[in-house]
Amino acid sequence: MATLPVRSPMSPGRTSSPMAKLTSPYARTLGLTVDRCGARTIVMMAPGDGIGGRPGFIHGGAISGLLDYAAWVVLLDTIEGEARLKPIGITVDFMRGGKMEPAFASAHVERLGRRVANVIATAWQDDEKKPIARADLKFLIER
């Protein structure tokens, strides 16, 4: 099962994801943290040297990694019992350049079948209504 870090300060009304007990090198490299606001999970990517693209902007691959990670977190929290996930496909639509500022992502499971799950993830910065990217992810579930 995947593991996730929790490095963000907790505030009233927020709890850490139950998935987020162990650390993932992938998440550390991208500077990802996981917060849960009620029933919603939000993954944050802090700006840093490892995620830079053209001057002043986040690399598209780092944004894709943020979306991918948000989808994994939400899907693993949704699945009951033990399961292994294998990505089948990911399609990322980049809508605007991500500035070298904190970026956020959330995801929701569009369809959860016995063997396949479809997840939609969205990334934004200043305004959630102005996404910087959106991803459609498909996972094979091995139970």
Coordinates of C-alpha atoms in Angstrom, one line a residue:
M1 CA 0.0 0.0 0.0
A2 CA 1.2 3.5 -0.7
T3 CA 2.5 5.8 2.0
L4 CA 2.1 9.5 2.4
P5 CA 3.7 12.3 4.5
V6 CA 2.0 14.8 6.7
R7 CA 4.1 17.9 7.3
S8 CA 1.5 20.7 7.4
P9 CA 0.3 22.4 10.5
M10 CA -3.0 21.3 11.8
S11 CA -5.7 23.8 12.4
P12 CA -9.2 23.4 14.0
G13 CA -11.5 21.4 11.7
R14 CA -8.5 19.7 10.0
T15 CA -7.2 16.2 10.5
S16 CA -4.5 14.3 8.8
S17 CA -5.4 11.7 6.4
P18 CA -5.4 8.2 7.9
M19 CA -3.4 7.1 4.9
A20 CA -0.7 9.7 5.7
K21 CA 1.2 7.9 8.5
L22 CA 4.5 7.0 6.6
T23 CA 6.7 9.0 4.3
S24 CA 7.0 8.6 0.6
P25 CA 10.3 9.6 -1.1
Y26 CA 8.3 10.7 -4.2
A27 CA 6.2 13.1 -2.0
R28 CA 9.3 14.4 -0.2
T29 CA 11.0 15.2 -3.6
L30 CA 8.1 17.2 -4.8
G31 CA 7.5 18.8 -1.4
L32 CA 4.0 17.4 -1.1
T33 CA 1.9 17.5 2.0
V34 CA -1.6 16.1 2.7
D35 CA -4.4 17.9 4.6
R36 CA -7.9 16.8 5.2
C37 CA -10.6 19.5 5.6
G38 CA -13.7 17.6 6.7
A39 CA -14.4 14.9 4.1
R40 CA -12.1 16.6 1.5
T41 CA -8.5 15.8 1.0
I42 CA -6.1 18.5 -0.4
V43 CA -2.5 17.9 -1.4
M44 CA -0.2 20.9 -1.4
M45 CA 3.1 21.3 -3.3
A46 CA 5.5 23.9 -1.9
P47 CA 7.6 25.9 -4.3
G48 CA 11.3 24.7 -4.5
D49 CA 14.3 24.1 -6.7
G50 CA 13.2 20.6 -7.6
I51 CA 10.0 21.6 -9.3
G52 CA 11.1 24.5 -11.4
G53 CA 10.4 24.7 -15.2
R54 CA 10.9 27.9 -17.1
P55 CA 11.9 30.9 -14.9
G56 CA 9.2 31.7 -12.4
F57 CA 7.0 28.7 -13.2
I58 CA 6.5 25.1 -12.0
H59 CA 7.5 22.3 -14.4
G60 CA 4.6 20.5 -16.0
G61 CA 5.9 17.2 -14.8
A62 CA 5.8 18.4 -11.2
I63 CA 2.2 19.5 -11.7
S64 CA 1.3 16.1 -13.2
G65 CA 3.0 14.5 -10.2
L66 CA 0.8 16.6 -7.8
L67 CA -2.3 15.5 -9.7
D68 CA -1.3 11.9 -9.7
Y69 CA -0.5 11.9 -6.0
A70 CA -3.8 13.5 -5.1
A71 CA -5.6 10.8 -7.1
W72 CA -3.7 8.0 -5.3
V73 CA -4.4 9.5 -1.9
V74 CA -8.2 9.9 -2.5
L75 CA -8.5 6.5 -4.1
L76 CA -6.6 4.6 -1.4
D77 CA -8.8 6.4 1.2
T78 CA -11.9 5.3 -0.7
I79 CA -11.1 1.6 -1.2
E80 CA -12.2 -0.7 1.6
G81 CA -9.7 -3.3 2.6
E82 CA -6.3 -4.1 1.1
A83 CA -5.7 -3.4 -2.5
R84 CA -2.8 -2.7 -4.9
L85 CA -3.2 0.0 -7.6
K86 CA -1.7 0.0 -11.0
P87 CA -2.1 3.0 -13.2
I88 CA -3.7 2.2 -16.5
G89 CA -3.7 5.7 -18.0
I90 CA -3.4 9.4 -17.2
T91 CA -4.5 12.4 -19.3
V92 CA -3.4 15.8 -18.1
D93 CA -4.9 19.0 -19.4
F94 CA -2.8 22.1 -18.7
M95 CA -4.9 25.2 -18.5
R96 CA -2.5 27.9 -17.4
G97 CA 1.1 28.2 -16.3
G98 CA 1.7 27.3 -12.7
K99 CA 3.7 30.1 -11.0
M100 CA 6.4 29.3 -8.5
E101 CA 4.0 29.5 -5.6
P102 CA 2.2 26.9 -3.5
A103 CA 0.0 24.7 -5.7
F104 CA -3.0 22.6 -4.4
A105 CA -4.8 19.6 -5.8
S106 CA -7.9 17.7 -4.9
A107 CA -9.5 14.6 -6.5
H108 CA -12.7 12.7 -6.5
V109 CA -13.4 9.1 -7.5
E110 CA -15.7 9.3 -10.5
R111 CA -16.3 5.6 -10.7
L112 CA -15.2 2.7 -8.5
G113 CA -15.7 -0.7 -9.9
R114 CA -14.4 -4.1 -8.8
R115 CA -11.3 -3.9 -10.9
V116 CA -11.1 -0.4 -12.4
A117 CA -11.4 3.1 -10.9
N118 CA -11.7 6.4 -12.6
V119 CA -10.5 9.5 -10.7
I120 CA -10.6 13.2 -11.6
A121 CA -8.0 15.5 -10.1
T122 CA -7.7 19.3 -10.3
A123 CA -4.8 21.6 -9.4
W124 CA -5.0 25.3 -8.7
Q125 CA -3.0 28.1 -7.0
D126 CA -4.7 31.3 -5.9
D127 CA -8.3 30.5 -6.9
E128 CA -9.8 27.0 -7.1
K129 CA -12.2 28.3 -9.8
K130 CA -9.1 29.0 -12.0
P131 CA -7.4 25.6 -12.3
I132 CA -3.9 25.3 -13.6
A133 CA -4.4 21.7 -14.7
R134 CA -6.8 18.8 -14.6
A135 CA -6.2 15.1 -14.9
D136 CA -8.3 12.0 -15.7
L137 CA -6.7 8.9 -14.2
K138 CA -7.6 5.2 -14.5
F139 CA -6.3 2.6 -12.1
L140 CA -6.5 -1.2 -12.1
I141 CA -7.4 -2.5 -8.7
E142 CA -5.9 -5.8 -7.5
R143 CA -7.6 -7.1 -4.3

